[in-house]
CSV table of C-alpha atoms in Angstrom, one decimal:
chain,number,residue,atom,x,y,z
A,239,UNK,CA,0.0,-27.3,28.1
A,240,UNK,CA,3.6,-27.3,29.3
A,241,UNK,CA,4.0,-26.5,32.9
A,242,UNK,CA,6.6,-23.8,32.1
A,243,UNK,CA,3.9,-21.9,30.3
A,244,UNK,CA,1.5,-21.5,33.2
A,245,UNK,CA,3.0,-18.2,34.4
A,246,UNK,CA,4.9,-17.4,31.2
A,247,UNK,CA,3.7,-13.7,31.1
A,248,UNK,CA,5.4,-13.0,34.4
A,249,UNK,CA,8.7,-14.3,33.0
A,250,UNK,CA,8.7,-12.5,29.7
A,251,UNK,CA,11.0,-9.5,29.5
A,252,UNK,CA,9.1,-6.2,28.9
A,253,UNK,CA,11.3,-5.2,26.0
A,254,UNK,CA,10.7,-3.3,22.8
A,255,UNK,CA,9.4,-6.6,21.4
A,256,UNK,CA,6.6,-6.9,23.9
A,257,UNK,CA,3.2,-5.4,24.1
A,258,UNK,CA,-0.1,-6.6,25.6
A,259,UNK,CA,-1.5,-7.2,22.1
A,260,UNK,CA,1.4,-9.6,21.3
A,261,UNK,CA,1.8,-11.3,24.7
A,262,UNK,CA,1.0,-15.0,25.0
A,263,UNK,CA,-2.6,-15.7,25.9
A,264,UNK,CA,-2.8,-17.2,29.5
A,265,UNK,CA,-4.5,-20.5,29.9
A,266,UNK,CA,-7.4,-18.9,31.7
A,267,UNK,CA,-8.3,-17.1,28.5
A,268,UNK,CA,-8.0,-20.0,26.2
A,269,UNK,CA,-11.6,-20.8,25.8
A,270,UNK,CA,-12.3,-21.5,22.1
A,271,UNK,CA,-13.6,-25.0,21.5
A,272,UNK,CA,-14.3,-27.1,18.4
A,273,UNK,CA,-17.6,-25.3,17.7
A,274,UNK,CA,-15.9,-21.9,18.0
A,275,UNK,CA,-13.4,-22.7,15.3
A,276,UNK,CA,-16.0,-24.4,13.0
A,277,UNK,CA,-18.2,-21.3,13.5
A,278,UNK,CA,-15.3,-19.0,12.7
A,279,UNK,CA,-14.6,-20.7,9.4
A,280,UNK,CA,-18.3,-20.9,8.5
A,281,UNK,CA,-18.6,-17.2,9.1
A,282,UNK,CA,-15.5,-16.3,7.2
A,283,UNK,CA,-16.3,-18.6,4.3
A,284,UNK,CA,-19.8,-17.2,4.0
A,285,UNK,CA,-18.7,-14.0,2.2
A,286,UNK,CA,-19.1,-12.5,-1.3
A,287,UNK,CA,-15.5,-13.3,-2.4
A,288,UNK,CA,-16.2,-17.0,-1.8
A,289,UNK,CA,-19.2,-16.8,-4.1
A,290,UNK,CA,-17.1,-14.9,-6.6
A,291,UNK,CA,-14.4,-17.5,-6.3
A,292,UNK,CA,-16.7,-20.2,-7.6
A,293,UNK,CA,-18.3,-17.9,-10.1
A,294,UNK,CA,-15.0,-16.9,-11.6
A,295,UNK,CA,-14.2,-20.6,-12.3
A,296,UNK,CA,-17.5,-20.9,-14.2
A,297,UNK,CA,-16.7,-17.7,-16.1
A,298,UNK,CA,-13.3,-19.0,-16.9
A,299,UNK,CA,-14.8,-22.1,-18.6
A,300,UNK,CA,-15.5,-24.8,-16.0
A,301,UNK,CA,-18.8,-26.6,-15.6
A,302,UNK,CA,-20.3,-26.9,-12.2
A,303,UNK,CA,-18.7,-30.1,-10.9
A,304,UNK,CA,-15.2,-29.1,-12.2
A,305,UNK,CA,-15.5,-25.8,-10.3
A,306,UNK,CA,-16.7,-27.5,-7.1
A,307,UNK,CA,-14.0,-30.2,-7.3
A,308,UNK,CA,-11.3,-27.5,-7.7
A,309,UNK,CA,-12.6,-25.6,-4.7
A,310,UNK,CA,-12.8,-28.6,-2.4
A,311,UNK,CA,-9.4,-29.8,-3.5
A,312,UNK,CA,-7.8,-26.4,-2.9
A,313,UNK,CA,-9.4,-26.0,0.6
A,314,UNK,CA,-8.4,-29.5,1.6
A,315,UNK,CA,-4.8,-28.8,0.6
A,316,UNK,CA,-4.6,-25.4,2.5
A,317,UNK,CA,-6.2,-27.1,5.5
A,318,UNK,CA,-2.9,-29.0,6.1
A,319,UNK,CA,-0.6,-25.9,6.7
A,320,UNK,CA,-3.6,-24.3,8.5
A,321,UNK,CA,-3.6,-27.0,11.1
A,322,UNK,CA,0.2,-27.4,11.2
A,323,UNK,CA,0.8,-23.6,11.8
A,324,UNK,CA,-2.1,-23.5,14.3
A,325,UNK,CA,-0.3,-26.0,16.6
A,326,UNK,CA,2.1,-23.4,17.9
A,327,UNK,CA,-0.7,-20.9,18.7
A,328,UNK,CA,-2.6,-23.5,20.6
A,329,UNK,CA,0.4,-24.8,22.5
A,330,UNK,CA,2.1,-21.5,23.4
A,331,UNK,CA,-0.7,-18.9,23.1
A,332,UNK,CA,1.4,-16.7,20.8
A,333,UNK,CA,0.2,-14.8,17.7
A,334,UNK,CA,1.7,-15.2,14.2
A,335,UNK,CA,4.3,-12.3,14.3
A,336,UNK,CA,5.8,-13.7,17.5
A,337,UNK,CA,5.7,-17.3,16.1
A,338,UNK,CA,7.6,-16.1,13.0
A,339,UNK,CA,10.4,-14.8,15.3
A,340,UNK,CA,11.5,-18.4,15.9
A,341,UNK,CA,12.4,-19.0,12.2
A,342,UNK,CA,13.1,-15.5,10.8
A,343,UNK,CA,14.6,-13.8,13.9
A,344,UNK,CA,13.2,-11.2,16.3
A,345,UNK,CA,13.6,-8.5,13.7
A,346,UNK,CA,13.4,-10.7,10.6
A,347,UNK,CA,9.9,-11.7,11.6
A,348,UNK,CA,8.8,-8.4,10.2
A,349,UNK,CA,9.5,-9.7,6.7
A,350,UNK,CA,6.8,-12.4,6.7
A,351,UNK,CA,4.5,-10.3,8.8
A,352,UNK,CA,4.6,-7.5,6.3
A,353,UNK,CA,4.2,-9.8,3.3
A,354,UNK,CA,1.1,-11.2,5.1
A,355,UNK,CA,-0.1,-7.7,6.1
A,356,UNK,CA,0.1,-6.2,2.7
A,357,UNK,CA,-2.0,-9.1,1.3
A,358,UNK,CA,-4.5,-8.6,4.1
A,359,UNK,CA,-4.7,-4.9,3.1
A,360,UNK,CA,-5.5,-6.0,-0.4
A,361,UNK,CA,-8.3,-8.2,0.8
A,362,UNK,CA,-9.5,-5.4,3.0
A,363,UNK,CA,-9.7,-3.2,-0.1
A,364,UNK,CA,-11.5,-5.8,-2.1
A,365,UNK,CA,-14.1,-6.5,0.7
A,366,UNK,CA,-14.6,-2.7,1.2
A,367,UNK,CA,-15.1,-2.2,-2.5
A,368,UNK,CA,-17.8,-5.0,-2.5
A,369,UNK,CA,-19.6,-3.5,0.4
A,370,UNK,CA,-19.4,0.0,-1.0
A,371,UNK,CA,-20.7,-1.2,-4.4
A,372,UNK,CA,-23.6,-2.9,-2.7
A,373,UNK,CA,-24.5,0.5,-1.1
A,374,UNK,CA,-24.2,2.0,-4.6
A,375,UNK,CA,-26.6,-0.6,-6.1
A,376,UNK,CA,-29.1,0.3,-3.5
A,377,UNK,CA,-28.8,4.1,-3.4
A,378,UNK,CA,-29.0,4.5,-7.2
A,379,UNK,CA,-32.5,3.0,-7.1
A,380,UNK,CA,-33.6,5.8,-4.8
A,381,UNK,CA,-31.3,8.5,-6.1
A,382,UNK,CA,-30.9,7.9,-9.9
A,383,UNK,CA,-28.7,11.1,-10.2
A,384,UNK,CA,-25.9,9.1,-8.5
A,385,UNK,CA,-25.3,7.3,-11.8
A,386,UNK,CA,-24.8,10.4,-13.9
A,387,UNK,CA,-22.4,12.3,-11.6
A,388,UNK,CA,-19.5,14.0,-13.6
A,389,UNK,CA,-16.2,12.1,-13.5
A,390,UNK,CA,-13.7,13.1,-10.8
A,391,UNK,CA,-10.9,10.6,-11.3
A,392,UNK,CA,-8.7,10.1,-14.4
A,393,UNK,CA,-10.0,7.6,-16.9
A,394,UNK,CA,-7.0,5.4,-16.1
A,395,UNK,CA,-8.4,4.9,-12.6
A,396,UNK,CA,-11.5,3.1,-14.0
A,397,UNK,CA,-13.5,4.5,-11.2
A,398,UNK,CA,-16.9,6.3,-11.6
A,399,UNK,CA,-17.9,9.0,-9.2
A,400,UNK,CA,-21.0,7.4,-7.7
A,401,UNK,CA,-19.4,4.0,-6.8
A,402,UNK,CA,-16.3,6.0,-5.5
A,403,UNK,CA,-18.5,8.0,-3.1
A,404,UNK,CA,-20.2,4.8,-1.7
A,405,UNK,CA,-16.8,3.1,-1.5
A,406,UNK,CA,-15.5,6.0,0.6
A,407,UNK,CA,-18.6,5.9,2.9
A,408,UNK,CA,-18.2,2.2,3.5
A,409,UNK,CA,-14.5,2.6,4.1
A,410,UNK,CA,-15.2,5.3,6.7
A,411,UNK,CA,-17.7,2.9,8.4
A,412,UNK,CA,-15.0,0.2,8.6
A,413,UNK,CA,-12.5,2.7,10.1
A,414,UNK,CA,-15.2,3.7,12.7
A,415,UNK,CA,-15.6,0.1,13.7
A,416,UNK,CA,-11.8,-0.1,14.2
A,417,UNK,CA,-12.0,3.0,16.4
A,418,UNK,CA,-14.7,1.4,18.5
A,419,UNK,CA,-12.7,-1.8,18.9
A,420,UNK,CA,-13.2,-5.4,17.9
A,421,UNK,CA,-15.8,-6.1,20.6
A,422,UNK,CA,-18.3,-3.9,18.6
A,423,UNK,CA,-18.3,-6.4,15.7
A,424,UNK,CA,-19.9,-9.3,17.7
A,425,UNK,CA,-23.5,-8.3,17.0
A,426,UNK,CA,-22.7,-7.8,13.3
A,427,UNK,CA,-21.3,-11.4,13.2
A,428,UNK,CA,-24.5,-12.7,14.8
A,429,UNK,CA,-26.6,-10.8,12.2
A,430,UNK,CA,-24.4,-12.1,9.4
A,431,UNK,CA,-24.6,-15.7,10.6
A,432,UNK,CA,-28.4,-15.5,10.5
A,433,UNK,CA,-29.1,-13.1,7.6
A,434,UNK,CA,-26.6,-13.8,4.9
A,435,UNK,CA,-27.5,-17.6,4.6
A,436,UNK,CA,-31.1,-16.4,4.1
A,437,UNK,CA,-30.1,-14.0,1.4
A,438,UNK,CA,-27.9,-16.6,-0.3
A,439,UNK,CA,-30.7,-19.2,-0.2
A,440,UNK,CA,-33.0,-16.6,-1.7
A,441,UNK,CA,-30.6,-16.2,-4.6
A,442,UNK,CA,-30.6,-20.0,-5.0
A,443,UNK,CA,-34.4,-20.0,-5.0
A,444,UNK,CA,-34.4,-17.4,-7.7
A,445,UNK,CA,-31.9,-19.4,-9.8
A,446,UNK,CA,-33.9,-22.6,-9.7
A,447,UNK,CA,-37.2,-20.8,-10.4
A,448,UNK,CA,-35.9,-18.5,-13.1
A,449,UNK,CA,-34.7,-21.3,-15.3
A,450,UNK,CA,-37.3,-23.7,-17.0
A,451,UNK,CA,-36.6,-27.1,-15.7
A,452,UNK,CA,-34.9,-25.9,-12.4
A,453,UNK,CA,-31.6,-27.3,-11.5
A,454,UNK,CA,-31.5,-29.7,-14.5
A,455,UNK,CA,-30.5,-27.2,-17.2
A,456,UNK,CA,-28.2,-25.4,-14.8
A,457,UNK,CA,-26.2,-28.5,-13.9
A,458,UNK,CA,-26.0,-29.6,-17.5
A,459,UNK,CA,-24.3,-26.4,-18.7
A,460,UNK,CA,-21.2,-27.8,-20.5
A,461,UNK,CA,-17.6,-26.9,-19.9
A,462,UNK,CA,-16.2,-24.3,-22.4
A,463,UNK,CA,-12.9,-26.1,-22.7
A,464,UNK,CA,-12.4,-27.8,-26.1
A,465,UNK,CA,-9.6,-30.1,-25.1
A,466,UNK,CA,-8.0,-31.6,-22.0
A,467,UNK,CA,-5.0,-29.4,-22.5
A,468,UNK,CA,-7.1,-26.3,-22.3
A,469,UNK,CA,-8.8,-27.6,-19.1
A,470,UNK,CA,-5.5,-28.4,-17.3
A,471,UNK,CA,-4.1,-25.0,-18.4
A,472,UNK,CA,-6.9,-23.4,-16.4
A,473,UNK,CA,-7.3,-26.0,-13.6
A,474,UNK,CA,-3.7,-25.8,-12.3
A,475,UNK,CA,-3.6,-22.0,-11.7
A,476,UNK,CA,-7.3,-22.3,-10.6
A,477,UNK,CA,-6.3,-24.8,-7.9
A,478,UNK,CA,-3.3,-22.6,-6.9
A,479,UNK,CA,-5.7,-19.7,-6.6
A,480,UNK,CA,-8.0,-21.7,-4.4
A,481,UNK,CA,-5.1,-22.5,-2.1
A,482,UNK,CA,-4.1,-18.9,-2.3
A,483,UNK,CA,-7.5,-17.7,-1.2
A,484,UNK,CA,-6.8,-18.8,2.4
A,485,UNK,CA,-2.9,-18.7,2.1
A,486,UNK,CA,-3.0,-15.6,4.3
A,487,UNK,CA,-4.9,-17.4,7.1
A,488,UNK,CA,-2.8,-20.5,6.8
A,489,UNK,CA,0.1,-18.3,8.1
A,490,UNK,CA,-1.5,-16.2,10.7
A,491,UNK,CA,-3.9,-18.9,12.0
A,492,UNK,CA,-2.0,-18.7,15.4
A,493,UNK,CA,-3.7,-15.3,15.9
A,494,UNK,CA,-6.9,-17.4,16.4
A,495,UNK,CA,-5.6,-20.8,17.7
A,496,UNK,CA,-3.8,-19.0,20.6
A,497,UNK,CA,-7.3,-19.0,22.2
A,498,UNK,CA,-7.9,-22.8,21.8
A,499,UNK,CA,-8.7,-24.9,24.8
A,500,UNK,CA,-6.7,-27.8,23.2
A,501,UNK,CA,-5.0,-28.9,20.0
A,502,UNK,CA,-8.0,-31.2,19.3
A,503,UNK,CA,-10.3,-28.2,19.3
A,504,UNK,CA,-8.4,-26.3,16.7
A,505,UNK,CA,-7.8,-29.4,14.5
A,506,UNK,CA,-11.4,-30.7,14.5
A,507,UNK,CA,-12.9,-27.2,14.3
A,508,UNK,CA,-10.9,-26.2,11.3
A,509,UNK,CA,-11.4,-29.6,9.5
A,510,UNK,CA,-15.2,-29.4,10.1
A,511,UNK,CA,-15.5,-25.7,9.3
A,512,UNK,CA,-13.3,-25.0,6.3
A,513,UNK,CA,-13.6,-27.4,3.4
A,514,UNK,CA,-17.4,-28.2,3.8
A,515,UNK,CA,-18.5,-24.6,4.3
A,516,UNK,CA,-16.4,-23.3,1.4
A,517,UNK,CA,-17.6,-26.1,-0.9
A,518,UNK,CA,-21.3,-25.7,0.0
A,519,UNK,CA,-21.4,-21.9,-0.3
A,520,UNK,CA,-19.4,-22.1,-3.6
A,521,UNK,CA,-21.9,-24.6,-4.9
A,522,UNK,CA,-24.6,-22.0,-4.5
A,523,UNK,CA,-22.4,-19.5,-6.3
A,524,UNK,CA,-21.9,-22.0,-9.2
A,525,UNK,CA,-25.6,-22.6,-9.5
A,526,UNK,CA,-26.6,-19.0,-9.5
A,527,UNK,CA,-23.8,-18.0,-11.9
A,528,UNK,CA,-24.7,-20.8,-14.3
A,529,UNK,CA,-28.4,-19.6,-14.1
A,530,UNK,CA,-27.4,-16.1,-15.2
A,531,UNK,CA,-25.9,-17.5,-18.4
A,532,UNK,CA,-29.2,-19.1,-19.2
A,533,UNK,CA,-31.5,-16.2,-18.1
A,534,UNK,CA,-29.5,-13.2,-19.3
A,535,UNK,CA,-27.4,-14.8,-22.1
A,536,UNK,CA,-24.2,-13.6,-20.3
A,537,UNK,CA,-22.3,-14.8,-17.2
A,538,UNK,CA,-22.7,-12.5,-14.2
A,539,UNK,CA,-20.2,-13.6,-11.7
A,540,UNK,CA,-20.7,-10.8,-9.2
A,541,UNK,CA,-23.8,-11.3,-7.0
A,542,UNK,CA,-24.0,-7.6,-6.2
A,543,UNK,CA,-24.3,-6.8,-10.0
A,544,UNK,CA,-26.9,-9.6,-10.3
A,545,UNK,CA,-29.0,-8.3,-7.4
A,546,UNK,CA,-28.9,-4.9,-9.0
A,547,UNK,CA,-30.7,-6.3,-12.1
A,548,UNK,CA,-33.9,-7.1,-10.0
A,549,UNK,CA,-36.8,-4.7,-10.4
A,550,UNK,CA,-38.1,-4.6,-6.8
A,551,UNK,CA,-36.5,-1.7,-5.0
A,552,UNK,CA,-37.3,-3.0,-1.5
A,553,UNK,CA,-35.9,-6.4,-2.3
A,554,UNK,CA,-32.7,-5.0,-3.8
A,555,UNK,CA,-32.3,-2.6,-0.8
A,556,UNK,CA,-32.7,-5.4,1.8
A,557,UNK,CA,-30.2,-7.6,-0.2
A,558,UNK,CA,-27.6,-4.9,-0.5
A,559,UNK,CA,-27.9,-3.9,3.2
A,560,UNK,CA,-27.4,-7.6,4.1
A,561,UNK,CA,-24.3,-7.8,1.8
A,562,UNK,CA,-22.9,-4.6,3.3
A,563,UNK,CA,-23.3,-5.6,6.9
A,564,UNK,CA,-22.0,-9.1,6.4
A,565,UNK,CA,-19.0,-7.8,4.4
A,566,UNK,CA,-18.3,-5.4,7.2
A,567,UNK,CA,-18.3,-8.2,9.7
A,568,UNK,CA,-16.0,-10.4,7.6
A,569,UNK,CA,-13.7,-7.5,6.9
A,570,UNK,CA,-13.0,-6.8,10.5
A,571,UNK,CA,-12.7,-10.4,11.5
A,572,UNK,CA,-10.5,-11.6,8.6
A,573,UNK,CA,-8.7,-8.5,7.3
A,574,UNK,CA,-8.2,-6.2,10.2
A,575,UNK,CA,-7.2,-8.3,13.2
A,576,UNK,CA,-4.2,-10.0,11.6
A,577,UNK,CA,-2.6,-7.1,9.7
A,578,UNK,CA,-3.1,-4.8,12.8
A,579,UNK,CA,-1.1,-7.3,14.8
A,580,UNK,CA,1.5,-7.5,12.0
A,581,UNK,CA,1.9,-3.7,11.9
A,582,UNK,CA,2.1,-3.6,15.7
A,583,UNK,CA,5.0,-6.0,15.5
A,584,UNK,CA,7.0,-3.4,13.6
A,585,UNK,CA,7.1,-1.2,16.7
A,586,UNK,CA,5.1,-2.8,19.6
A,587,UNK,CA,5.6,0.3,21.9
A,588,UNK,CA,4.5,2.8,19.2
A,589,UNK,CA,1.9,1.1,17.0
A,590,UNK,CA,-1.3,0.0,18.7
A,591,UNK,CA,-3.9,-2.3,17.3
A,592,UNK,CA,-6.1,0.6,16.4
A,593,UNK,CA,-3.2,2.4,14.5
A,594,UNK,CA,-2.5,-0.9,12.7
A,595,UNK,CA,-6.1,-1.0,11.6
A,596,UNK,CA,-5.9,2.6,10.2
A,597,UNK,CA,-2.7,1.7,8.3
A,598,UNK,CA,-4.5,-1.4,6.8
A,599,UNK,CA,-7.4,0.9,5.7
A,600,UNK,CA,-5.2,3.4,3.9
A,601,UNK,CA,-3.2,0.7,2.0
A,602,UNK,CA,-6.5,-1.0,1.1
A,603,UNK,CA,-7.4,2.0,-0.9
A,604,UNK,CA,-4.1,2.4,-2.6
A,605,UNK,CA,-4.2,-1.1,-4.2
A,606,UNK,CA,-7.2,-0.1,-6.5
A,607,UNK,CA,-9.4,-3.0,-5.4
A,608,UNK,CA,-12.0,-2.2,-8.0
A,609,UNK,CA,-9.5,-3.2,-10.7
A,610,UNK,CA,-8.6,-6.5,-9.0
A,611,UNK,CA,-12.3,-7.7,-9.1
A,612,UNK,CA,-13.1,-6.3,-12.5
A,613,UNK,CA,-12.7,-9.7,-14.2
A,614,UNK,CA,-12.0,-13.3,-13.2
A,615,UNK,CA,-8.7,-13.4,-15.0
A,616,UNK,CA,-7.2,-10.6,-12.8
A,617,UNK,CA,-8.9,-12.0,-9.7
A,618,UNK,CA,-7.4,-15.5,-10.1
A,619,UNK,CA,-4.2,-15.3,-12.1
A,620,UNK,CA,-2.9,-11.9,-10.9
A,621,UNK,CA,-4.3,-11.5,-7.4
A,622,UNK,CA,-4.8,-15.0,-5.9
A,623,UNK,CA,-1.9,-16.8,-7.6
A,624,UNK,CA,0.4,-13.8,-7.4
A,625,UNK,CA,0.3,-13.4,-3.6
A,626,UNK,CA,0.4,-17.1,-3.1
A,627,UNK,CA,3.9,-17.1,-4.6
A,628,UNK,CA,5.0,-14.9,-1.7
A,629,UNK,CA,3.1,-16.6,1.1
A,630,UNK,CA,3.8,-20.2,0.1
A,631,UNK,CA,7.6,-19.8,0.8
A,632,UNK,CA,6.9,-18.3,4.2
A,633,UNK,CA,4.6,-21.2,5.2
A,634,UNK,CA,7.2,-23.8,4.0
A,635,UNK,CA,9.9,-22.1,6.2
A,636,UNK,CA,7.8,-21.8,9.3
A,637,UNK,CA,6.6,-25.4,9.2
A,638,UNK,CA,10.1,-26.8,8.4
A,639,UNK,CA,11.5,-24.8,11.3
A,640,UNK,CA,8.8,-25.7,13.9
A,641,UNK,CA,8.4,-29.4,13.0
A,642,UNK,CA,11.8,-30.5,11.5
A,643,UNK,CA,14.3,-28.2,13.2
A,644,UNK,CA,12.7,-27.4,16.6
A,645,UNK,CA,10.6,-30.5,17.1
A,646,UNK,CA,7.7,-28.3,18.3
A,647,UNK,CA,9.8,-26.9,21.2
A,648,UNK,CA,9.9,-23.1,21.7
A,649,UNK,CA,11.0,-21.1,24.7
A,650,UNK,CA,8.5,-18.4,24.8
A,651,UNK,CA,10.2,-15.7,26.9
A,652,UNK,CA,13.2,-15.8,24.5
A,653,UNK,CA,10.9,-14.8,21.7
A,654,UNK,CA,10.4,-11.4,23.4
A,655,UNK,CA,14.1,-10.8,24.1
A,656,UNK,CA,16.0,-8.7,21.6
A,657,UNK,CA,19.3,-10.3,22.6
A,658,UNK,CA,17.9,-13.8,23.2
A,659,UNK,CA,18.3,-17.1,21.4
A,660,UNK,CA,16.0,-16.1,18.5
A,661,UNK,CA,17.9,-12.9,17.7
A,662,UNK,CA,20.3,-14.8,15.4
A,663,UNK,CA,22.5,-12.1,13.8
A,664,UNK,CA,21.2,-8.6,14.7
A,665,UNK,CA,17.7,-10.0,14.9
A,666,UNK,CA,17.7,-11.6,11.4
A,667,UNK,CA,18.1,-15.3,10.5
A,668,UNK,CA,19.9,-14.8,7.2
A,669,UNK,CA,19.3,-18.5,6.3
A,670,UNK,CA,15.5,-18.0,6.4
A,671,UNK,CA,15.8,-14.9,4.2
A,672,UNK,CA,17.9,-16.9,1.7
A,673,UNK,CA,15.4,-19.8,1.7
A,674,UNK,CA,12.6,-17.2,1.2
A,675,UNK,CA,14.2,-15.8,-1.9
A,676,UNK,CA,14.9,-19.2,-3.3
A,677,UNK,CA,11.2,-20.0,-3.1
A,678,UNK,CA,10.1,-16.7,-4.6
A,679,UNK,CA,12.6,-16.4,-7.5
A,680,UNK,CA,11.2,-19.4,-9.6
A,681,UNK,CA,7.8,-17.7,-9.8
A,682,UNK,CA,9.0,-14.2,-10.8
A,683,UNK,CA,9.2,-14.8,-14.6
A,684,UNK,CA,5.7,-16.2,-14.8
A,685,UNK,CA,4.3,-13.3,-12.8
A,686,UNK,CA,6.0,-10.8,-15.0
A,687,UNK,CA,4.6,-12.4,-18.2
A,688,UNK,CA,1.2,-12.6,-16.6
A,689,UNK,CA,1.1,-8.9,-15.9
A,690,UNK,CA,2.7,-8.3,-19.4
A,691,UNK,CA,5.8,-6.6,-18.1
A,692,UNK,CA,7.9,-8.9,-20.3
A,693,UNK,CA,6.8,-10.9,-23.4
A,694,UNK,CA,5.8,-14.5,-23.0
A,695,UNK,CA,8.6,-15.7,-25.2
A,696,UNK,CA,11.3,-13.9,-23.3
A,697,UNK,CA,11.9,-16.9,-21.0
A,698,UNK,CA,11.6,-20.7,-21.6
A,699,UNK,CA,8.0,-21.9,-21.4
A,700,UNK,CA,8.7,-24.4,-18.6
A,701,UNK,CA,9.9,-21.6,-16.4
A,702,UNK,CA,6.8,-19.4,-16.9
A,703,UNK,CA,4.6,-22.5,-16.3
A,704,UNK,CA,6.0,-22.8,-12.8
A,705,UNK,CA,3.9,-19.7,-11.9
A,706,UNK,CA,0.7,-21.9,-12.3
A,707,UNK,CA,2.0,-23.9,-9.3
A,708,UNK,CA,3.2,-20.7,-7.5
A,709,UNK,CA,2.2,-21.6,-3.9
A,710,UNK,CA,3.3,-25.2,-4.2
A,711,UNK,CA,6.7,-24.3,-5.8
A,712,UNK,CA,7.4,-21.6,-3.2
A,713,UNK,CA,6.3,-23.8,-0.3
A,714,UNK,CA,8.4,-26.8,-1.1
A,715,UNK,CA,11.5,-25.0,-2.5
A,716,UNK,CA,11.7,-22.7,0.6
A,717,UNK,CA,10.8,-25.4,3.1
A,718,UNK,CA,13.3,-27.9,1.8
A,719,UNK,CA,16.0,-25.3,1.3
A,720,UNK,CA,15.5,-24.0,4.9
A,721,UNK,CA,15.8,-27.5,6.4
A,722,UNK,CA,18.9,-28.4,4.4
A,723,UNK,CA,20.6,-25.1,5.5
A,724,UNK,CA,19.5,-25.2,9.2
A,725,UNK,CA,19.7,-28.9,10.0
A,726,UNK,CA,23.2,-28.6,11.6
A,727,UNK,CA,22.3,-25.3,13.4
A,728,UNK,CA,22.4,-25.3,17.2
A,729,UNK,CA,19.0,-24.5,18.5
A,730,UNK,CA,17.5,-23.7,21.8
A,731,UNK,CA,15.3,-26.5,23.2
A,732,UNK,CA,14.6,-25.8,26.9
A,733,UNK,CA,15.6,-23.6,29.8
A,734,UNK,CA,16.9,-25.2,33.0
A,735,UNK,CA,16.0,-24.5,36.6
A,736,UNK,CA,18.4,-21.6,36.7
A,737,UNK,CA,17.2,-20.3,33.3
A,738,UNK,CA,20.3,-21.7,31.6
A,739,UNK,CA,19.7,-22.3,27.9
A,740,UNK,CA,20.2,-25.8,26.5
A,741,UNK,CA,21.2,-26.2,22.8
A,742,UNK,CA,21.2,-29.2,20.5
A,743,UNK,CA,21.8,-29.6,16.7
A,744,UNK,CA,18.7,-30.0,14.7
A,745,UNK,CA,19.6,-33.3,13.1
């Protein structure tokens, strides 16, 4: 670590941009090693949406090896920006919203922070719906009347009363954990790390034994695509969706790497933890989903729905409790910590971590998560690909700024100064905002046709096809645009002995 960062917290101005939650982590508290980061990714990968991710590819028409290859490729791609953005967190101990101030400005950083936070709210809603529906699958076995409750919500909501009650109960449990604080989740994470793998292996055991011939017939299930063109038409957005799955964490990974003992720890830990664990757990999802096609004659891509088909009440109850607890642990770790920091960045003196968590919870309900996971088309093409078109441009700008413009050099105390070197024009770097828009605009027509707001023939086909590459298009268009605009900009590199600021041009 740079010597100037040893006592950095003493030098940082206690301005409106500063709070203890957003302050740099001192070196004495940077204790996460390689195993900690590998464990983090194993824990976060081992969740029901990962299973559903693989299952949705099978439901969409892929065979088992096509689905696994798509998932491995997507996670290998997203690992690159994950490690690159993680560098600043490990070097300077700063969280994502503060890191974003270097490229977007001290106030402009709220733009990428809010884009990332809203997506996290969506994920919070999805995970909460999964956990609540697991409770519903268990409770309806013991209280059959829960199924026949009269409707409360309009038909357009697509929400039955029984699942809605369980969703609300599970949501309240999440909010209670936020109230208690993050330390309360540690025991749940330990439980999850032990119990969920057992539950998943039990599902795998069922799949192998329920099908005559075991894995053989499962792994010989053919692809549903009748031509190469049909396969590629699904593969490209599928790959983009796989990248989009962790596009959120690829931005706010400094929230975690700020605790790293070294760069080597965060790089090795993420490389060892992310692609292998996602691929292995997805393989189990592929096998079990393929088995449901053989056993039931229809593809069941939601493991909670599948477990609900079993007859043994005790078995289903144990499985659903395991799903609920592991989902709770993942939700707090992956979908509360980061958006709570992002909302706190809006007004560090007024919005605490706890308040940010409550805001996340409320927005998570308003996105109607039960509709997002109702079918694989909506899950991949609308949700995963859609938000990747917003987060890809942010990642391109931040990486271009940190590596090509600033050469990995930041002056941390200036990041907390409203009138400092990163304030640009009234706190906003207009060049970053222009580059962000340039990366988002090419994907808008494809998104609008996907959600059927405009007819597919309203714009040229090649333009709508760009949406299939949404994350990649946004990442490179915004990143290259930002570099070309900013390369002659005078930037801060160091502070001298008397705190004078030194500037150089980026190129």
